[in-house]
Short mmCIF file of C-alpha atoms and ligand atoms in Angstrom, two decimals:
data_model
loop_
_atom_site.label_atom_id
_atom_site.label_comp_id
_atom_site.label_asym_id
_atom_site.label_seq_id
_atom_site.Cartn_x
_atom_site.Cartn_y
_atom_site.Cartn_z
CA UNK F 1 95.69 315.54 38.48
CA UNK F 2 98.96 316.49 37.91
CA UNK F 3 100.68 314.91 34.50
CA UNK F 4 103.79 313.38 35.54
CA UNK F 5 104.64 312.54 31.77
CA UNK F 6 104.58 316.87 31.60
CA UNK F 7 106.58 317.44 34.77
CA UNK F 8 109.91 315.75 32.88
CA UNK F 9 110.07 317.40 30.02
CA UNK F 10 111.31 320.42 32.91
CA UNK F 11 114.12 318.12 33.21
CA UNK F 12 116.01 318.13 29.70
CA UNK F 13 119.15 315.86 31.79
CA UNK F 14 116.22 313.03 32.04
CA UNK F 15 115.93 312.30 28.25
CA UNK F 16 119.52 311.48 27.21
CA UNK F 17 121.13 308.20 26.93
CA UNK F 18 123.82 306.96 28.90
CA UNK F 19 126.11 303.84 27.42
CA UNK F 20 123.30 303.34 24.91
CA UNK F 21 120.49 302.95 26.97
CA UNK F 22 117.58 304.85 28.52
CA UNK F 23 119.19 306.96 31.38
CA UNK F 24 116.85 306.00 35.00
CA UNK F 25 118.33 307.99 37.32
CA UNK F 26 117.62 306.61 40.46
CA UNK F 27 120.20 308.64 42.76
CA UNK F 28 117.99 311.32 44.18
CA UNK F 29 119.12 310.95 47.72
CA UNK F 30 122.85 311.97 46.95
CA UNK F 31 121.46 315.13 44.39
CA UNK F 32 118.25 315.53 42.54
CA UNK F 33 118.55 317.14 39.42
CA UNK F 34 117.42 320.83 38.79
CA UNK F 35 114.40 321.69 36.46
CA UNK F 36 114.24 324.01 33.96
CA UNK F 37 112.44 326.90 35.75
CA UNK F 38 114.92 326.79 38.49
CA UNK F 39 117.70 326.66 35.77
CA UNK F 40 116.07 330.01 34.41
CA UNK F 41 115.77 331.86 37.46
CA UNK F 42 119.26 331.28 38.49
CA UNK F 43 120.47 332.50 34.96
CA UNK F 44 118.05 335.51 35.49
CA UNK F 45 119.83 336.52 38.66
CA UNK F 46 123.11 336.54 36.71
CA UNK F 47 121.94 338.11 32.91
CA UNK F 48 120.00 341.03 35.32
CA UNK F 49 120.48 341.19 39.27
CA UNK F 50 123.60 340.14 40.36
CA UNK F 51 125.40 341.92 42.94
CA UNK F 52 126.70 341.96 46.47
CA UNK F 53 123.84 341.86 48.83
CA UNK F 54 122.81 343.87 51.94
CA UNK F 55 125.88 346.61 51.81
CA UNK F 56 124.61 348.26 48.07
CA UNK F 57 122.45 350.49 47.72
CA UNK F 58 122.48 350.59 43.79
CA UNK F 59 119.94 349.64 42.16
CA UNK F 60 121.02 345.79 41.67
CA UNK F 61 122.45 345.19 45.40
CA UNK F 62 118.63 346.38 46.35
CA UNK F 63 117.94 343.77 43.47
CA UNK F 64 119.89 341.18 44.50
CA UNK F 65 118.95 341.86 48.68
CA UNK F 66 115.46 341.50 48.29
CA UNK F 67 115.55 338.13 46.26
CA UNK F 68 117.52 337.16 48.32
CA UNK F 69 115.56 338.51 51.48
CA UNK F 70 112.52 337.19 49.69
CA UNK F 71 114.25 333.38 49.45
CA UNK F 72 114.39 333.64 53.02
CA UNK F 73 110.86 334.17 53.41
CA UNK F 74 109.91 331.50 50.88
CA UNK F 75 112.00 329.16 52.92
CA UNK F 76 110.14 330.13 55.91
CA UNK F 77 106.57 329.69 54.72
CA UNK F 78 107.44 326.52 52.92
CA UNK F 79 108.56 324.57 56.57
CA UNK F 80 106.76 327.06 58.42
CA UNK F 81 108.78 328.95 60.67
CA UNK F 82 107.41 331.18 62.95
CA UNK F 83 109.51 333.76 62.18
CA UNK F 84 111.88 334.70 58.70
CA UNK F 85 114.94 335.19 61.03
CA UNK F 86 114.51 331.79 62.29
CA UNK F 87 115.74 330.28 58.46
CA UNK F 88 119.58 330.42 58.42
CA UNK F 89 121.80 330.13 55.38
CA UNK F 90 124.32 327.56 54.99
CA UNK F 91 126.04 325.80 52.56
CA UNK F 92 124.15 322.44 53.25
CA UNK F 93 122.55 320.11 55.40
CA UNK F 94 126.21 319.17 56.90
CA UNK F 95 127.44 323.05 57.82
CA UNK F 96 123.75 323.23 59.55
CA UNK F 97 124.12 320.76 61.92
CA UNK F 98 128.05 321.30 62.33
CA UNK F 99 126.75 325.09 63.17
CA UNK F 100 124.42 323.58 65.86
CA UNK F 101 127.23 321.44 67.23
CA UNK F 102 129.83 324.26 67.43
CA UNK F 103 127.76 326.77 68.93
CA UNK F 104 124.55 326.20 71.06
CA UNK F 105 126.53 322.66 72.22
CA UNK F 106 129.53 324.99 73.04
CA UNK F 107 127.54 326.62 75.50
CA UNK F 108 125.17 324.13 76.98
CA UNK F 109 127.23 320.50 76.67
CA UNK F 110 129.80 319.44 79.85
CA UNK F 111 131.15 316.45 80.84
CA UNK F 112 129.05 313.96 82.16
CA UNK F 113 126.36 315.32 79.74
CA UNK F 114 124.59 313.15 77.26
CA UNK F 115 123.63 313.46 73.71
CA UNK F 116 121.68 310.95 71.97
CA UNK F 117 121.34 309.69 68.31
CA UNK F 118 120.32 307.16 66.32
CA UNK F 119 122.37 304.23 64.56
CA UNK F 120 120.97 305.55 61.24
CA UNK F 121 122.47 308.96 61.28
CA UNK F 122 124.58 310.00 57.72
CA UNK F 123 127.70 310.91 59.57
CA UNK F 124 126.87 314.82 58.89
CA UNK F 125 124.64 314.51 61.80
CA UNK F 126 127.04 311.81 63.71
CA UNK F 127 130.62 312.90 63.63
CA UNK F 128 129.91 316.65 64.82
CA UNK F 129 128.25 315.44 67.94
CA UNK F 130 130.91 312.34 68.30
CA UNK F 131 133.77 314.79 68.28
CA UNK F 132 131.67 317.27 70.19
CA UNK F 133 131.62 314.33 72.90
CA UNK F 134 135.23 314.01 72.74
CA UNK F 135 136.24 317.24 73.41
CA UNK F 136 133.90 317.32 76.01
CA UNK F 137 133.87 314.69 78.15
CA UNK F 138 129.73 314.18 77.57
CA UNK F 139 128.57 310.77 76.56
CA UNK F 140 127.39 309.73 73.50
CA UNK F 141 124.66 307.24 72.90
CA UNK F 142 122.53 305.61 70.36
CA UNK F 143 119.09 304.86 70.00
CA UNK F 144 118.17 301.24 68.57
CA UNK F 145 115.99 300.43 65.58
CA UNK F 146 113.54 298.10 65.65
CA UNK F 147 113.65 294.32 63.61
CA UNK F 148 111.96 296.59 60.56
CA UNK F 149 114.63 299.03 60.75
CA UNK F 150 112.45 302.03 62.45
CA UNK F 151 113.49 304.27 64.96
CA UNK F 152 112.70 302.41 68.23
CA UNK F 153 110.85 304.91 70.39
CA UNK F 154 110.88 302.28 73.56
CA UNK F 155 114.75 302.21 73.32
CA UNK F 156 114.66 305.82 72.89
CA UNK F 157 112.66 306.38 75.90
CA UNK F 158 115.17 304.33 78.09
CA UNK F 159 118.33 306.57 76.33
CA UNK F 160 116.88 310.34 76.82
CA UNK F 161 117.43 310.78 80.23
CA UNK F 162 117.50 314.23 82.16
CA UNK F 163 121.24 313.95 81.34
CA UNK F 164 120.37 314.53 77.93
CA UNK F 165 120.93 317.75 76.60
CA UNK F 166 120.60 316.78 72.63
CA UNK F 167 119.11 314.34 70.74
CA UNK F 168 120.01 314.40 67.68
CA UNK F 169 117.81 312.36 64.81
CA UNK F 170 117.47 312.32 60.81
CA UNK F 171 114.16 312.76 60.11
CA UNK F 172 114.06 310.19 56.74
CA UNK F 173 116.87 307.94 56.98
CA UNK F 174 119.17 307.92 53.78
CA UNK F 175 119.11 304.21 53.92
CA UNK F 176 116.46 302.43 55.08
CA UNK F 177 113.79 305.04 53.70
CA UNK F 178 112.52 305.36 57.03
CA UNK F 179 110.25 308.35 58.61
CA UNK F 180 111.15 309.12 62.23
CA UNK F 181 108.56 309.58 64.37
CA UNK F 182 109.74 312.97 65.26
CA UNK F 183 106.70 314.78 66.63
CA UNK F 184 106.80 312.19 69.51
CA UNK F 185 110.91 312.42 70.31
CA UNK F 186 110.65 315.91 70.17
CA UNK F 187 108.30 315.95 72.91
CA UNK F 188 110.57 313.55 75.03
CA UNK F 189 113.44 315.24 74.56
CA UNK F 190 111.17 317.89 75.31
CA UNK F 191 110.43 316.10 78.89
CA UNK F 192 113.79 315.97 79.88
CA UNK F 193 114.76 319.24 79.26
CA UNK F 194 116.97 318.72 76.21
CA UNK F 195 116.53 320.06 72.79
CA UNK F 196 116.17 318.42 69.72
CA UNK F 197 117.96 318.50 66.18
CA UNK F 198 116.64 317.20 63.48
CA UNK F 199 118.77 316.19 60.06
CA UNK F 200 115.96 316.97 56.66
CA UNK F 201 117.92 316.42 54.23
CA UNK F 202 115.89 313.01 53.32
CA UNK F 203 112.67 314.68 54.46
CA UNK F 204 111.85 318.12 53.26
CA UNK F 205 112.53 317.28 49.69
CA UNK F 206 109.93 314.60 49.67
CA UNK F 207 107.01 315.27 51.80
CA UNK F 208 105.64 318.63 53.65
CA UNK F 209 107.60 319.66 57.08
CA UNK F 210 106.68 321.92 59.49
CA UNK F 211 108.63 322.73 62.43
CA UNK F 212 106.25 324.14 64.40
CA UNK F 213 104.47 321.29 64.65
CA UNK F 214 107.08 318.79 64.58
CA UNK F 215 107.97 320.83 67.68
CA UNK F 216 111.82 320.36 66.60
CA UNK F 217 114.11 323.16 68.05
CA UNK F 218 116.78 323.18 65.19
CA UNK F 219 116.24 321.74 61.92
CA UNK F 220 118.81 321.41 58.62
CA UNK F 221 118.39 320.42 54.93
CA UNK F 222 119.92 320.81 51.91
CA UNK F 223 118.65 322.53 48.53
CA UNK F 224 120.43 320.12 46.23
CA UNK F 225 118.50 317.03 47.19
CA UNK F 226 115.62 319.32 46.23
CA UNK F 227 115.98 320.68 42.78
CA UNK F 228 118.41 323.67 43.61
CA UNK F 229 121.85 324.53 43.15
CA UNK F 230 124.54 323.05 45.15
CA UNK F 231 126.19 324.87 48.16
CA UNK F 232 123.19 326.21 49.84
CA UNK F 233 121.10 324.68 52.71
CA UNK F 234 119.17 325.94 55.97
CA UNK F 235 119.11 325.58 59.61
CA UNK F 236 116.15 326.69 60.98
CA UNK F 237 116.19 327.66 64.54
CA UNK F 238 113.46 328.30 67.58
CA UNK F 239 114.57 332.47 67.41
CA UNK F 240 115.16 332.54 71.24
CA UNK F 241 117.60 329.80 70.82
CA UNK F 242 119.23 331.28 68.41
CA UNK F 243 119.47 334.82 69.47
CA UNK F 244 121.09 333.23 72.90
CA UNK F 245 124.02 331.71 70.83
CA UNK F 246 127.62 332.34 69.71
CA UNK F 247 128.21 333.28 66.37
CA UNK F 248 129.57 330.24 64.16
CA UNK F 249 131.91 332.14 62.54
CA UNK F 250 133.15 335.50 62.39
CA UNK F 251 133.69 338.47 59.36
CA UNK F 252 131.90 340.80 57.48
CA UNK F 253 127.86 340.63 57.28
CA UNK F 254 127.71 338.96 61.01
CA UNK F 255 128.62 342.52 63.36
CA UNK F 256 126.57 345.02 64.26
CA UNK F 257 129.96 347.01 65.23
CA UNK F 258 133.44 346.54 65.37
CA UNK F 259 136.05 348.86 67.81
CA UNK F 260 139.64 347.66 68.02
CA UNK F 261 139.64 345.39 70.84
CA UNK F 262 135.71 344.18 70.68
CA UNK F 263 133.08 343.81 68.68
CA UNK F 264 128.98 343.55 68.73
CA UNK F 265 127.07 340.97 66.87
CA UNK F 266 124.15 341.15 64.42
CA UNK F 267 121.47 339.60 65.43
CA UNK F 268 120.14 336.07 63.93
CA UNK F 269 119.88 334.84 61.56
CA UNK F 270 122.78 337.35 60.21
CA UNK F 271 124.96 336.74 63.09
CA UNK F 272 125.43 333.16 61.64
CA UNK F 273 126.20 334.19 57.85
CA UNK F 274 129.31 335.59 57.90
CA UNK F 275 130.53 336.80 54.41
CA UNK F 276 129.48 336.74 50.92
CA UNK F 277 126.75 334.27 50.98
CA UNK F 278 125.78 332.40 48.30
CA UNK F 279 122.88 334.76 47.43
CA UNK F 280 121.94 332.75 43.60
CA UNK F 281 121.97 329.68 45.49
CA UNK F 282 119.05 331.09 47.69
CA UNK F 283 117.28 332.32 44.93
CA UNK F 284 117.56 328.94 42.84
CA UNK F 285 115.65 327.14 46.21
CA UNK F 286 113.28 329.89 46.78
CA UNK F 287 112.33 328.88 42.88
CA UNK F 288 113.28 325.16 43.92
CA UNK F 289 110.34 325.66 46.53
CA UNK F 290 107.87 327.33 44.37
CA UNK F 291 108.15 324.35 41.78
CA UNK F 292 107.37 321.79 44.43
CA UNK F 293 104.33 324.14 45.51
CA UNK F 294 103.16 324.42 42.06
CA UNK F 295 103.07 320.29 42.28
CA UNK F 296 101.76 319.98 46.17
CA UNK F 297 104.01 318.31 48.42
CA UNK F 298 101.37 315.84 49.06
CA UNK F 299 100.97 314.87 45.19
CA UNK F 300 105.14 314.72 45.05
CA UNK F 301 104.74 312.41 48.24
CA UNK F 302 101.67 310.66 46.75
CA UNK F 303 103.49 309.93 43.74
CA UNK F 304 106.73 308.50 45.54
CA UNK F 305 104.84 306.61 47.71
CA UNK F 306 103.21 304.62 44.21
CA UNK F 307 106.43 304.42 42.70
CA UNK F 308 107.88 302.58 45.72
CA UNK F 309 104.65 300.44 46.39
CA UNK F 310 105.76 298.89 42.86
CA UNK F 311 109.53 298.76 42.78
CA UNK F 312 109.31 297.46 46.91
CA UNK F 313 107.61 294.24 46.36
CA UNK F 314 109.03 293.25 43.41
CA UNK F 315 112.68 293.96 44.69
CA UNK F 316 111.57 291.59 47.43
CA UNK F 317 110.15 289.00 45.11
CA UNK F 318 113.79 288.99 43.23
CA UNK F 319 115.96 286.06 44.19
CA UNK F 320 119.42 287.08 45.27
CA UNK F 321 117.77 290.44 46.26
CA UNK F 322 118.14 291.07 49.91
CA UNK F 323 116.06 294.82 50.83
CA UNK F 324 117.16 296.73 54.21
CA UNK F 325 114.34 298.15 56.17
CA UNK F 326 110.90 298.08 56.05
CA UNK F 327 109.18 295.70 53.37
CA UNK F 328 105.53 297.76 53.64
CA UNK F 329 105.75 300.57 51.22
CA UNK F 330 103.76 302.81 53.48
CA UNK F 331 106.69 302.98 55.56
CA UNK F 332 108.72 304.01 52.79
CA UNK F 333 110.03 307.01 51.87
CA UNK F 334 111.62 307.07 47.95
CA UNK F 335 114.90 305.44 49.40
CA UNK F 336 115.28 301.92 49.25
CA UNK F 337 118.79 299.64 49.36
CA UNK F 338 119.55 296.27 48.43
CA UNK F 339 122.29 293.97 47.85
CA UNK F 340 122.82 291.11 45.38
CA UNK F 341 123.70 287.75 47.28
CA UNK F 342 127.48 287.59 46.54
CA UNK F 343 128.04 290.62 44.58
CA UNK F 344 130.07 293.59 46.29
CA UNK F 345 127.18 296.81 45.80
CA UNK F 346 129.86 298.61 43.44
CA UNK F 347 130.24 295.69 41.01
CA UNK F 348 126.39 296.29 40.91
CA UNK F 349 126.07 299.96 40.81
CA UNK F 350 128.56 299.46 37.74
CA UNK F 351 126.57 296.82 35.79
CA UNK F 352 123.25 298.75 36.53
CA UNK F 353 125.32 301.82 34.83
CA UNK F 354 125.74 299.64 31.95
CA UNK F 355 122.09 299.63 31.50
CA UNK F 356 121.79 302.99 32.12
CA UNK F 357 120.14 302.92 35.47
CA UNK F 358 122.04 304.64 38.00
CA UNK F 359 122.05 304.03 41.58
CA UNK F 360 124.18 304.44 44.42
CA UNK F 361 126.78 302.08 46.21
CA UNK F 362 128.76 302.28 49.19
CA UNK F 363 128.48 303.08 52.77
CA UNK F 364 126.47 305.85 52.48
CA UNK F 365 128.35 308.04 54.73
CA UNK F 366 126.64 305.57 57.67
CA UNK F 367 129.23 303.21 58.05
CA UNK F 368 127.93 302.26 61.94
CA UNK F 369 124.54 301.67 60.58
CA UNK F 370 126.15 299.41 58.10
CA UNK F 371 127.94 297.76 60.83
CA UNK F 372 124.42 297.39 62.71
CA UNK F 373 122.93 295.74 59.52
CA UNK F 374 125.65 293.05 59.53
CA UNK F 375 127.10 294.57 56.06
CA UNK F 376 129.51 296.85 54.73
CA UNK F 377 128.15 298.45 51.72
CA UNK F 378 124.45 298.44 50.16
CA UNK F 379 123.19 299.54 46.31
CA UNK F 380 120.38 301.71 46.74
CA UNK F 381 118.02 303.60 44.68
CA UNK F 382 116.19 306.55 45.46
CA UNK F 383 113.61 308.03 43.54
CA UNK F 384 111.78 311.26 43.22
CA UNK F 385 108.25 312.72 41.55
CA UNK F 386 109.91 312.94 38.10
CA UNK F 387 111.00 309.08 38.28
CA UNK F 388 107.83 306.82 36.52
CA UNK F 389 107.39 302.78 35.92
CA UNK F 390 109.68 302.67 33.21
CA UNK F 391 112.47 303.65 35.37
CA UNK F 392 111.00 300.82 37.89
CA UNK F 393 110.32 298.27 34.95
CA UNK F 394 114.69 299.11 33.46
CA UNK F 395 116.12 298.82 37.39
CA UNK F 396 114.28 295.36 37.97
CA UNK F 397 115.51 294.28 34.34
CA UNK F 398 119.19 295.87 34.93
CA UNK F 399 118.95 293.68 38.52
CA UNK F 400 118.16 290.28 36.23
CA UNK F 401 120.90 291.29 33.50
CA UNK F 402 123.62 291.53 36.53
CA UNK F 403 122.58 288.39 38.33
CA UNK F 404 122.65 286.16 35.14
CA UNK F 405 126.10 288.24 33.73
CA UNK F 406 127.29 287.35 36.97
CA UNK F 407 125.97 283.92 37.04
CA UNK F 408 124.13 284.93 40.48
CA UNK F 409 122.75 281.63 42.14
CA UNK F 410 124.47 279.33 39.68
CA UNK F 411 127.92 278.65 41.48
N1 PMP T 1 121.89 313.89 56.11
C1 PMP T 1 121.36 312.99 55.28
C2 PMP T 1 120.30 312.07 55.80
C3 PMP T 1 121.81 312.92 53.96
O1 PMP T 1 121.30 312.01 53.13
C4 PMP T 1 122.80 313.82 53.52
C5 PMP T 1 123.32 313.79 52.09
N2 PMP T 1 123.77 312.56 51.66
C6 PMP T 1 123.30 314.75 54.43
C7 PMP T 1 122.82 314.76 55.71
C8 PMP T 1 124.37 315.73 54.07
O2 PMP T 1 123.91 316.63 53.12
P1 PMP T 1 124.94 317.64 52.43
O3 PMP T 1 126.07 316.81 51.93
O4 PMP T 1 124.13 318.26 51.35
O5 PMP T 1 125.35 318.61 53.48
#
């Protein structure tokens, strides 16, 4: 049984107060916060090992190269890759999918072509493939959800056509705390010859992913939402995919040789990390990973999944509380948004900051899902394993305090 009480005190940020009250930080879908074994490891790297990696061979670039040779490995066994050259380096989720856009599509999207994604993609997996369309000529389209805000897999059937050559899908939406069913798109894309690219960000932070099953052909996430350091992430990529496309971008680390007029590439996943990379940023999500193993991914999910079957129901029982996608907490990931009947979701956000809770308001970065939902803005909170009742018990109170400081129902 794991002691959740325990697992906080590894997160020193939880216990201080913010405008006099009991922080509840309920704003793990933008950035989770980083615990103090990850906080130690990073500072290792920096007190003892840090140099340039893979051109030293001193004794701290063979250091520094092998943590950060061993992060890739971590990463590999942790969404089970078949291969440690299939896990590729970025700076986040968003630089993944962009790298996906700009190269494989580069080679395999004309016009007349069709990729297909949801309406609840965060525009980092939206825009790329919109302006990817654009340029050339291929058609965009969008799979439906259905009236409880899941990915519609009917609809999807009648969008993925042998046209398609991408279908693009978040695999936990950052909205509507929805779980794609991605196992079963893959294999339609699948069907129709296209591949399939899958956003994690929402996903491998919360609950265990693997690829191989999943069947996905490219898959990105970032390590912030997942106790790490900012400004690293991973695409993982099926290797013969990979090893078939352009570089993203070009510079030191990515050639295998360079002659005045030409030049050979390295081969994946090196051929897609050109320059410095951020090598302590790998290390702090190898150690990212190995705390969330220490817990179990299905505890972490276990214990998300109780804190939302509490905070879900009595959202919905709240009056002037409407909830976006599914009311049944089983089909809930952490990840849940609401709006107050008359209140714009910043005026919220603010007033639940006053009581120390803080949540998120705004589009969300998925402004046509908003359009879809009939709104233009949502609160939401998102919670993670290190979240407990009391944070449920201040959010529902902060939600009361607003409504009556903002005489909510009485006008
Ligand atoms: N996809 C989803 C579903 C997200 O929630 C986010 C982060 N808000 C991203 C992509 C982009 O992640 P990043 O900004 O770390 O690249």
């Amino acid at each position: 049984m794991t002691e959740w009480d325990d697992v906080r005190q590894d997160f020193p940020i939880l216990k201080q107060r913010v405008n006099g009250e009991r922080l509840a930080y309920l704003d793990n879908a933008a950035t989770t916060q980083r615990p103090t074994p990850v906080l130690k490891d990073l500072m290792n790297f920096y007190q003892h090992d840090n140099a340039n990696v893979h051109r030293g061979v001193h004794t701290l670039a063979v250091r520094a190269t092998n943590e950060y040779e061993n992060a890739r490995q971590t990463v590999q066994h942790f969404i089970n890759a078949a291969d440690e050259r299939e896990i590729i380096f970025t700076r986040g989720a968003t630089e993944g999918l962009n790298l996906v856009a700009a190269t494989y599509s580069r080679q395999h999207i004309h016009e007349g072509d069709e990729i297909v994604v949801s309406i609840a993609e965060h525009h980092s997996n939206l825009v790329p493939w919109q302006q990817l369309a654009i340029a050339t000529g291929a058609c965009l389209k969008y799979i439906d959800l259905t009236t409880t805000g899941e990915l519609d897999l009917a609809a999807a059937e009648k969008q993925i056509t042998d046209r398609t050559k991408i279908v693009a899908v978040t695999h936990a939406s950052n909205v509507l705390g929805t779980i794609t069913p991605l196992q079963q798109l893959a294999a339609l894309a699948h069907q129709h010859g296209a591949v399939i690219v899958a956003d994690g960000a929402q996903a491998v932070p919360h609950f265990a992913v693997d690829v191989q099953q999943l069947g996905v052909d490219f898959y990105a996430f970032s390590g912030h939402k997942m106790l790490s350091g900012m400004g690293i992430g991973v695409l993982y990529g099926r290797y013969d995919l990979l090893a078939a496309m352009p570089p993203y971008q070009f510079g030191g680390e990515m050639i295998s040789s360079v002659q005045r007029q030409s030049t050979t590439f390295a081969e994946p996943p090196y051929k897609f990390e050109a320059g410095t990379p951020n090598v302590a940023g790998a290390i702090s999500l190898a150690s990212a990973i190995h705390y969330l193993q220490g817990l179990g991914m299905a505890e972490v999910e276990r214990h998300e999944r109780e804190l939302v079957a509490t905070a879900l129901p009595r959202l919905l029982a709240e009056d002037h509380v409407t909830v976006y996608g599914p009311h049944d907490p089983a089909k809930h990931t952490g990840v849940i948004a609401f709006n107050i009947t008359g209140l714009h979701p910043h005026d919220v956000a603010t007033a639940l900051d006053m009581e120390g809770v803080a949540v998120r308001a705004g589009h969300h970065c998925a402004q046509p899902l908003m359009d879809y939902l009939g709104v233009t803005a949502t609160a939401r909170a998102s919670f993670y394993f290190y979240n407990n009742q009391q944070d449920v018990d201040q959010l529902i109170h902060a939600i009361r305090e607003t409504k009556e400081f903002f005489h909510v129902g009485s006008i």
